[in-house]
Amino acid sequence: MPAASSKELLKGLAGKDPRAIGKAISMVENNADGAADILAGLDRERIENALVLGLTGPPGAGKSTLTSSLIRALRKHKKRVGIIAVDPSSPISGGAVLGDRIRMMEHALDRDVIVRSMATRGRLGGICASAGAAVRVMAASGCDVILIETVGVGQSEMDIVRLADITLMVLAPGFGDDIQAMKAGLLEVADFLVVNKSDLGGAEALCMDMKQIFAEKEEESNIPRVLQTIASENKGITDLLASINAFADYLQTHNIKKQRRVKAMESETLDWVFEMLRPRFSRQLQTQTEQQQTDPRVRAKQLIDETFKR
Amino acid sequence: MTTPYRVLIGKPGLDGHDRGAKFIARALRDEGFEVIYTGIRRTAAEIAATAIQEDVDVVGLSSLSGAHLRLFPEVIRELEARGGGDIPVLGGGVIPDEDKEQLLAAGLRAIFTPGTPAATIIESFRDACSQQ
Ligand code: B12
Ligand SMILES: Nc1nc2c(ncn2[C@@H]2O[C@H](COP(=O)(O)OP(=O)(O)OP(=O)(O)O)[C@@H](O)[C@H]2O)c(=O)[nH]1
Ligand SMILES: [Mg+2]
């Protein structure tokens, strides 16, 4: 297909055309000509009103299965849903097998469920650099709720907390070590803890443990924040969604959603500033042949001074 | 850095032989492709709808149980119905020589049978992607 113009794509997005949505996300992901026009032309009101949910947690905890269950529940409420499922790129080949979608195929023919699989493309924070842009394209195409599934993460991949309005940490029995490691990280900043695979032994104990950690948060909003699910049997999903909705209202009425969005936009902007400066500095480094002995931190300062002091 | 090509590997119909499809998916990943794998037992419509949403450059179909003559062209028709008639479709699996011609005539770009070296298949994907 000849590359569609940004104008045509924006029209397609407004009309919820799946091909236009797919093409628009590719354009922003690849930083193609016209990407800026698309991003600038998106429907701001739709973006503002959309709810962005992040699902993160260790590999195999059931993020994709839970995502599929949440889609089912959201569709019952007639919500149009977008999903961004992120898997890691191979650091060696740069390629990726994007497999989260396999667990969401029951929704493949639903025109109000838009799934986009994305690879991290070298980014380390658990999502990809273009996840924010993809969220906004989906919102602008009428998605009421957008779910982001991160790569299976450990403790430091916290980009999702920034991007999402609400972050769910999905855990399961049998991840003892992973969970210990997370106590001083993602666990503290997540909004919800979902103990999935509650059909397995150890779920109750894990739940008790988590409730202790989240006692303060639960009191603050008076909304249950530690919930049990059996995603593979579609159990516990109604309660989970009710709590998420209650919390979304809480964020809205206390003006927290807006504050979170402002912060998210600022830090994403900063990310892009650095991203866009990188090639320039990289080139400059290549031209310096004699300074390899200089300490990297000192050298960085010199580079910056040279570039901006004039 | 160049942009990775995006491809979809699909298994239409009731065929449960997934070793070949997974083998191709991994081989493509190792050559720098981003590969969306749909899993087994998909309808032609599901595969086509997924290819459109994921904006892939090429669709690859795998079939070993004999339903290729019906299902491969059906995927092409479903793609066309969704405005994706321009997306090239490659096929592979246990496919008799006499069926190959029919599939190529129905719009498949190429067909690869057991024993084809991975390098040949990857070249074909790369070729098809680069023309998108
Ligand atoms: C292993 C195997 C199985 C395994 C499958 C395990 C699995 N998860 O995949 C098991 C034991 C489960 C199985 C079961 C059955 N099998 Co079986 N099985 C085979 C066997 C021996 C090898 C297939 C294989 O894995 N090859 C290795 C992979 C890497 O090769 P490949 O898939 O052919 O892929 C290569 C190319 O074809 C091509 N390719 C494949 N896909 C794609 C896709 C794209 C896009 C591209 C570009 C290229 C490409 O590239 C690959 C690399 O060269 C074949 C015989 C054979 N020699 O092919 C029979 C065979 C496929 N099975 C057959 C049958 C009948 C069955 C059963 C129905 C019953 C039975 N008699 O056992 C069941 C049905 C299963 C089901 N649910 O569908 C028949 C099919 C007959 C037909 N087509 O008319 C075959 C041909 C055996 C025969 N000669 O009778 N089977
Ligand atoms: N027993 C049980 N198994 C589950 C449950 N939810 C998911 N599973 C299974 O757990 C496995 C992993 O599920 P996924 O949804 O792929 O997990 P994930 O967190 O998305 O995995 P990655 O994306 O690889 O990190 C699958 O085999 C699921 O069927 C559950 O509630 N109970
Ligand atoms: Mg997953």
XYZ file of C-alpha atoms and ligand atoms in Angstrom:
566
model
C 0.000 0.000 0.000
C 1.369 3.465 -0.779
C 2.236 5.230 2.460
C -0.967 6.844 3.654
C -0.855 10.558 4.380
C -1.114 11.748 7.960
C -4.344 13.466 7.090
C -5.928 10.267 5.802
C -4.719 8.355 8.836
C -6.148 10.920 11.232
C -9.467 10.637 9.448
C -9.236 6.856 9.729
C -8.507 7.094 13.440
C -11.529 9.265 14.031
C -13.580 6.613 12.206
C -12.050 3.749 14.215
C -10.635 2.089 11.095
C -8.388 -0.807 12.238
C -5.992 -0.435 9.312
C -5.487 3.261 10.031
C -4.892 2.559 13.729
C -2.276 -0.078 12.882
C -0.556 2.178 10.340
C -0.574 5.192 12.640
C 1.049 3.244 15.471
C 3.714 1.936 13.086
C 4.413 5.448 11.911
C 4.989 6.791 15.407
C 6.873 3.670 16.487
C 9.225 3.979 13.516
C 9.444 7.749 13.710
C 8.431 7.867 10.053
C 7.714 11.044 8.103
C 4.387 12.369 9.241
C 4.556 10.859 12.729
C 4.704 14.292 14.321
C 1.677 15.437 12.308
C -0.294 12.464 13.506
C 0.602 12.947 17.147
C -0.155 16.653 16.965
C -3.504 16.001 15.313
C -4.915 13.469 17.782
C -8.209 14.114 19.531
C -7.118 15.605 22.880
C -10.452 15.172 24.560
C -10.570 11.443 23.885
C -7.031 11.109 25.218
C -7.907 12.977 28.384
C -10.980 10.886 29.059
C -9.435 7.471 28.403
C -8.393 5.306 31.328
C -4.915 3.790 31.039
C -4.282 0.624 33.032
C -0.832 -0.915 33.362
C -0.387 -4.609 34.113
C 3.025 -5.657 35.249
C 4.563 -8.536 37.189
C 6.972 -11.442 36.922
C 7.060 -13.635 33.798
C 4.278 -16.190 33.751
C 2.213 -14.679 36.592
C -0.767 -14.514 34.237
C -0.678 -10.950 32.898
C -1.909 -11.866 29.403
C -4.594 -14.212 30.697
C -5.796 -11.563 33.143
C -5.745 -8.957 30.396
C -8.003 -11.177 28.298
C -10.411 -11.595 31.246
C -10.468 -7.851 31.827
C -11.210 -7.275 28.143
C -14.168 -9.642 28.436
C -15.517 -7.781 31.481
C -14.973 -4.362 29.918
C -16.765 -5.454 26.748
C -19.776 -6.427 28.850
C -19.881 -2.798 29.927
C -19.702 -1.796 26.238
C -16.287 -0.218 26.639
C -14.057 -0.043 23.610
C -10.686 -1.455 24.638
C -7.135 -1.029 23.380
C -4.308 -3.321 24.402
C -0.585 -2.767 24.098
C 1.342 -5.945 24.829
C 5.080 -5.509 25.174
C 7.644 -8.282 24.846
C 11.424 -7.982 24.891
C 13.549 -7.609 21.768
C 16.570 -9.879 21.517
C 19.617 -7.780 22.391
C 21.603 -9.772 19.847
C 19.424 -9.866 16.723
C 17.016 -7.046 17.575
C 14.163 -9.386 16.655
C 11.342 -10.589 18.882
C 8.600 -13.170 19.123
C 5.521 -11.322 20.351
C 3.372 -13.984 21.970
C 1.136 -12.267 24.542
C -1.571 -11.991 21.968
C -2.095 -15.764 21.782
C -4.042 -15.553 25.051
C -6.251 -12.752 23.729
C -7.310 -14.320 20.428
C -10.923 -14.861 21.508
C -11.349 -11.115 20.931
C -9.707 -11.110 17.486
C -12.930 -10.439 15.563
C -14.345 -7.861 17.966
C -14.000 -4.505 16.235
C -13.948 -2.748 19.575
C -10.882 -4.591 20.824
C -7.637 -3.298 19.333
C -4.506 -5.252 20.193
C -1.026 -4.101 19.325
C 2.031 -6.198 20.141
C 5.198 -4.167 20.566
C 8.836 -5.055 21.122
C 11.025 -3.157 23.598
C 13.549 -2.286 20.838
C 16.383 -1.799 23.286
C 14.475 0.050 25.975
C 15.054 -1.350 29.479
C 12.195 0.046 31.554
C 9.705 -2.763 30.871
C 7.828 -1.025 28.049
C 8.903 0.448 24.718
C 9.743 4.062 23.964
C 6.638 4.468 21.814
C 4.146 2.966 24.273
C 2.934 6.415 25.298
C 2.371 7.451 21.705
C 0.584 4.167 20.968
C -1.698 4.739 23.965
C -2.636 8.153 22.628
C -3.312 6.849 19.127
C -5.620 4.197 20.584
C -7.390 6.704 22.806
C -7.843 9.024 19.847
C -9.464 6.154 17.944
C -12.130 5.915 20.580
C -10.752 3.380 23.056
C -12.289 4.075 26.464
C -9.829 1.904 28.332
C -6.291 1.042 27.318
C -4.472 -1.868 28.917
C -0.699 -2.098 28.743
C 0.980 -5.402 29.486
C 4.654 -4.901 30.291
C 7.379 -7.449 29.737
C 7.723 -9.883 32.639
C 9.592 -7.627 35.034
C 11.732 -7.708 38.121
C 12.087 -4.770 40.426
C 13.475 -1.881 38.478
C 11.315 -1.712 35.378
C 9.053 1.048 36.557
C 8.281 2.995 33.395
C 4.732 1.647 33.477
C 3.881 3.450 36.711
C 4.605 6.696 34.996
C 2.647 6.009 31.840
C -0.456 4.369 33.336
C -3.177 6.109 35.317
C -3.466 2.965 37.422
C -0.861 0.215 37.764
C -1.696 -3.382 38.648
C 1.032 -5.657 39.889
C 0.123 -9.236 39.017
C 1.604 -11.867 41.310
C 1.062 -15.571 41.771
C 1.963 -18.180 44.369
C 5.381 -19.681 43.840
C 7.162 -16.452 42.962
C 8.605 -16.037 46.476
C 12.035 -14.806 45.489
C 10.741 -12.470 42.806
C 8.344 -10.951 45.283
C 10.964 -10.465 47.977
C 13.102 -8.661 45.422
C 10.215 -6.383 44.507
C 9.395 -5.216 47.991
C 11.588 -2.171 47.696
C 10.538 -1.406 44.161
C 7.482 -1.871 42.033
C 5.445 -3.227 44.926
C 5.613 0.107 46.672
C 4.433 2.119 43.722
C 1.736 -0.144 42.293
C -1.894 0.840 42.913
C -3.243 -2.708 43.000
C -1.818 -6.062 43.869
C -3.538 -8.904 42.088
C -2.848 -12.343 43.483
C -3.582 -14.430 40.415
C -3.618 -18.245 40.243
C -5.581 -18.272 43.477
C -6.535 -21.851 42.649
C -2.989 -22.827 43.600
C -1.676 -23.466 47.101
C -0.050 -20.531 48.836
C -2.384 -17.897 47.427
C -4.016 -17.120 50.776
C -0.677 -16.659 52.506
C 0.605 -14.450 49.703
C -2.569 -12.391 49.899
C -2.226 -11.871 53.662
C 1.370 -10.860 53.193
C 0.451 -8.329 50.534
C -2.462 -6.915 52.500
C -0.018 -5.998 55.211
C 2.157 -4.096 52.794
C -0.876 -2.345 51.330
C -2.762 -1.618 54.574
C -2.034 2.078 54.400
C -3.065 2.423 50.791
C -6.327 0.593 51.426
C -7.165 2.921 54.290
C -6.330 6.046 52.353
C -8.911 5.435 49.623
C -11.154 2.909 51.374
C -11.034 0.692 48.316
C -9.751 -2.911 48.350
C -6.331 -2.862 46.726
C -5.246 -6.455 47.137
C -7.434 -8.789 45.135
C -7.453 -12.448 44.262
C -8.188 -13.792 40.801
C -8.142 -17.022 38.838
C -7.703 -15.482 35.419
C -7.760 -18.821 33.603
C -11.243 -19.468 35.011
C -12.427 -15.879 34.739
C -12.905 -15.703 38.517
C -12.536 -12.602 40.659
C -12.599 -10.354 37.613
C -15.877 -8.574 38.406
C -14.621 -7.571 41.856
C -11.272 -6.505 40.466
C -12.882 -4.324 37.821
C -15.248 -2.801 40.387
C -12.281 -1.829 42.557
C -10.399 -0.433 39.572
C -13.418 1.653 38.587
C -13.867 2.903 42.137
C -10.219 3.849 42.274
C -10.433 5.571 38.894
C -13.277 7.694 40.289
C -11.220 8.401 43.383
C -8.280 9.583 41.246
C -10.592 11.744 39.192
C -12.402 13.435 42.094
C -9.156 14.093 43.957
C -7.575 15.516 40.822
C -4.830 12.897 41.055
C -5.330 11.522 37.547
C -4.615 14.918 36.086
C -1.498 15.396 38.214
C -0.237 11.962 37.220
C -0.797 12.753 33.558
C 1.058 16.048 33.786
C 4.034 14.334 35.388
C 3.907 11.526 32.845
C 3.929 13.949 29.926
C 6.848 15.854 31.421
C 9.017 12.825 31.939
C 8.136 11.400 28.545
C 9.114 14.719 27.013
C 12.440 14.578 28.833
C 12.979 11.026 27.588
C 12.455 12.208 24.029
C 14.816 15.130 24.500
C 17.586 12.745 25.496
C 16.608 10.278 22.792
C 16.825 12.978 20.145
C 20.120 14.348 21.434
C 21.768 10.936 21.557
C 22.738 10.611 17.860
C 24.299 14.059 17.855
C 26.473 13.405 20.895
C 27.256 9.966 19.628
C 28.614 11.485 16.421
C 30.621 14.017 18.361
C 32.196 11.247 20.422
C 33.268 9.457 17.257
C 35.166 12.519 16.085
C 37.144 12.835 19.344
C 40.107 10.538 18.954
C 42.452 11.690 21.701
C 40.270 11.889 24.750
C 39.604 8.212 25.471
C 41.675 8.500 28.638
C 39.413 11.128 30.162
C 36.966 9.890 32.789
C 33.523 9.430 31.174
C 31.783 11.783 33.564
C 34.310 14.548 32.965
C 34.186 13.976 29.254
C 30.392 14.165 29.235
C 30.491 17.535 30.959
C 33.010 18.800 28.401
C 30.831 17.612 25.534
C 27.789 19.341 26.913
C 29.684 22.559 27.602
C 31.101 22.569 24.097
C 27.661 22.081 22.608
C 25.584 24.517 24.583
C 28.028 27.260 25.609
C 27.979 29.788 22.896
C 19.393 1.658 13.339
C 17.009 0.243 10.758
C 13.389 -0.465 11.553
C 12.667 -4.162 12.140
C 10.251 -5.845 9.751
C 7.009 -7.062 11.315
C 5.547 -10.389 10.237
C 2.724 -12.621 11.382
C 2.941 -16.409 11.526
C -0.485 -18.003 11.561
C -1.859 -21.508 11.726
C -5.309 -21.631 10.146
C -7.721 -24.505 10.700
C -7.643 -27.473 13.030
C -4.076 -28.539 12.304
C -2.121 -28.929 15.539
C 1.374 -29.365 14.026
C 3.074 -26.274 15.365
C 6.734 -27.222 15.315
C 7.341 -25.805 11.860
C 5.507 -22.537 12.615
C 7.449 -22.022 15.838
C 10.679 -22.938 14.110
C 10.064 -20.281 11.454
C 9.039 -17.725 14.091
C 12.248 -18.228 16.045
C 14.426 -18.260 12.934
C 12.905 -14.933 11.877
C 13.429 -13.468 15.350
C 17.068 -14.494 15.205
C 17.363 -12.578 11.958
C 15.969 -9.402 13.468
C 12.270 -9.692 12.565
C 9.467 -8.873 14.965
C 7.170 -11.878 14.788
C 3.575 -12.066 15.939
C 2.548 -15.663 16.442
C -1.188 -16.378 16.633
C -1.038 -19.882 18.093
C -2.803 -22.902 16.579
C -6.405 -23.369 15.447
C -7.263 -19.929 14.119
C -9.864 -19.075 11.542
C -8.821 -17.291 8.375
C -10.797 -14.242 9.543
C -8.983 -14.126 12.895
C -5.608 -14.297 11.192
C -6.522 -11.546 8.733
C -7.973 -9.258 11.423
C -4.847 -9.734 13.518
C -2.552 -8.972 10.581
C -4.400 -5.695 9.987
C -4.367 -4.597 13.637
C -0.699 -5.446 14.003
C 0.155 -3.747 10.705
C 2.476 -6.529 9.600
C 4.487 -6.357 6.389
C 3.953 -10.027 5.524
C 1.725 -12.932 6.606
C 3.147 -16.467 6.780
C 0.801 -19.458 6.977
C 1.688 -22.970 8.043
C -0.366 -26.086 7.356
C 0.614 -29.753 7.585
C -2.677 -31.543 7.666
C -3.985 -31.031 4.170
C -6.439 -28.119 4.407
C -4.154 -25.597 2.686
C -6.122 -25.437 -0.590
C -9.166 -24.159 1.237
C -7.596 -22.142 4.062
C -4.687 -20.275 2.454
C -6.837 -18.602 -0.226
C -9.480 -17.912 2.423
C -6.945 -15.881 4.417
C -6.179 -13.856 1.287
C -9.890 -13.190 0.741
C -10.317 -12.133 4.381
C -7.348 -9.789 4.083
C -8.842 -8.250 0.943
C -12.192 -7.797 2.652
C -10.429 -5.785 5.375
C -8.457 -3.548 3.049
C -5.265 -5.584 3.412
C -5.111 -7.145 -0.044
C -1.675 -5.608 -0.513
C -0.098 -7.676 2.285
C 1.938 -10.522 0.747
C 1.171 -14.044 1.992
C 3.748 -16.839 2.142
C 2.858 -20.448 2.881
C 4.577 -23.586 4.053
C 4.108 -27.103 5.379
C 3.226 -30.459 3.899
C 1.964 -29.349 0.503
C 2.038 -31.598 -2.609
C 3.680 -30.163 -5.722
C 0.445 -30.259 -7.682
C -1.228 -27.982 -5.113
C 1.566 -25.414 -5.220
C 0.551 -24.054 -8.626
C -3.023 -23.633 -7.492
C -1.947 -21.726 -4.383
C 0.378 -19.467 -6.329
C -2.447 -18.798 -8.786
C -4.704 -17.949 -5.835
C -2.299 -15.193 -4.845
C 0.228 -16.776 -2.491
C 3.637 -15.327 -3.063
C 5.616 -18.510 -2.408
C 5.257 -21.989 -0.886
C 7.928 -23.866 1.073
C 7.820 -27.572 1.844
C 9.705 -29.753 4.379
C 13.452 -29.729 3.988
C 13.700 -26.127 2.800
C 16.699 -24.477 4.494
C 15.738 -21.735 6.935
C 17.980 -19.269 5.082
C 15.902 -19.631 1.909
C 12.691 -18.971 3.811
C 14.115 -15.952 5.614
C 15.358 -14.495 2.343
C 11.863 -14.821 0.955
C 10.355 -13.016 3.959
C 12.972 -10.282 3.728
C 12.314 -9.876 0.045
C 8.558 -9.614 0.529
C 8.923 -7.173 3.456
C 11.326 -4.893 1.623
C 8.782 -4.386 -1.141
C 6.138 -3.142 1.268
C 5.979 -34.324 14.320
C 4.687 -34.753 13.655
C 3.557 -34.835 14.454
C 3.548 -34.415 15.919
C 3.311 -32.887 15.966
C 4.037 -32.178 17.083
C 3.871 -30.711 16.975
N 3.485 -30.069 18.070
O 4.070 -30.091 15.938
C 2.339 -35.234 16.443
C 2.817 -36.584 16.906
C 1.540 -34.577 17.553
C 1.531 -35.412 15.153
C 0.188 -35.685 15.131
C -0.550 -35.915 13.990
N -0.072 -36.031 12.737
Co 1.719 -35.604 12.287
N 3.461 -35.442 11.735
C 4.638 -35.080 12.271
C 5.804 -35.184 11.266
C 6.498 -36.508 11.496
C 6.846 -34.077 11.321
C 6.299 -32.640 11.330
C 7.331 -31.692 11.890
O 7.245 -31.256 13.031
N 8.362 -31.386 11.103
C 9.436 -30.487 11.507
C 9.095 -29.037 11.068
C 10.240 -28.096 11.431
O 8.949 -29.050 9.663
P 7.693 -28.453 8.898
O 6.586 -28.148 9.805
O 7.411 -29.259 7.702
O 8.271 -27.053 8.410
C 9.186 -26.884 7.366
C 8.518 -26.575 6.036
O 7.320 -27.283 5.851
C 8.345 -25.115 6.034
N 7.195 -24.488 6.676
C 6.310 -24.953 7.571
N 5.448 -24.006 7.953
C 5.773 -22.881 7.292
C 5.199 -21.631 7.260
C 5.740 -20.632 6.452
C 5.130 -19.289 6.443
C 6.839 -20.926 5.637
C 7.402 -19.896 4.768
C 7.413 -22.199 5.653
C 6.883 -23.175 6.465
O 9.487 -24.675 6.696
C 9.934 -25.622 7.672
C 11.423 -25.742 7.569
O 11.805 -26.275 6.350
C 5.032 -35.144 9.901
C 5.711 -35.851 8.752
C 6.641 -34.961 7.995
N 7.728 -35.502 7.614
O 6.356 -33.775 7.775
C 3.709 -35.781 10.273
C 2.394 -35.440 9.509
C 2.393 -33.935 9.245
N 1.338 -35.804 10.437
C 0.350 -36.300 9.834
C -0.847 -36.711 10.506
C -1.897 -37.395 9.657
C -1.013 -36.536 11.885
C -2.278 -36.847 12.707
C -3.574 -36.387 12.046
C -2.531 -38.311 13.046
C -1.381 -39.197 13.003
N -1.501 -40.124 12.088
O -0.489 -39.123 13.807
C -2.027 -36.114 14.028
C -2.811 -34.802 14.024
C -2.276 -33.741 14.948
C -3.107 -32.505 14.947
N -3.719 -32.165 16.053
O -3.238 -31.831 13.962
C 0.532 -36.372 8.345
C -0.280 -35.329 7.575
C -0.857 -35.925 6.306
C -1.369 -34.942 5.321
N -0.957 -33.705 5.273
O -2.156 -35.328 4.506
C 2.101 -36.267 8.204
C 2.545 -35.599 6.885
C 2.669 -37.687 8.318
C 2.282 -38.546 7.124
N 3.157 -38.701 6.174
O 1.221 -39.096 7.123
N 2.302 -35.299 14.099
N -3.592 -22.296 37.583
C -3.695 -21.102 36.972
N -2.990 -20.867 35.855
C -3.108 -19.662 35.263
C -3.956 -18.658 35.779
N -3.851 -17.565 34.984
C -2.981 -17.885 34.013
N -2.530 -19.143 34.169
C -1.564 -19.867 33.325
O -0.259 -19.361 33.558
C 0.530 -19.412 32.362
C 1.126 -18.054 32.042
O 0.065 -17.159 31.757
P 0.278 -15.824 30.920
O -0.999 -15.094 30.935
O 0.896 -16.109 29.619
O 1.349 -15.103 31.835
P 2.148 -13.739 31.550
O 2.357 -13.091 32.855
O 1.442 -12.968 30.515
O 3.524 -14.278 30.982
P 4.660 -13.441 30.196
O 3.980 -12.527 29.232
O 5.452 -14.507 29.518
O 5.452 -12.713 31.227
C -0.396 -19.943 31.285
O -0.185 -21.303 31.128
C -1.787 -19.659 31.839
O -2.762 -20.544 31.348
C -4.704 -18.947 36.971
O -5.449 -18.126 37.484
N -4.535 -20.183 37.525
Mg 2.118 -12.279 28.657
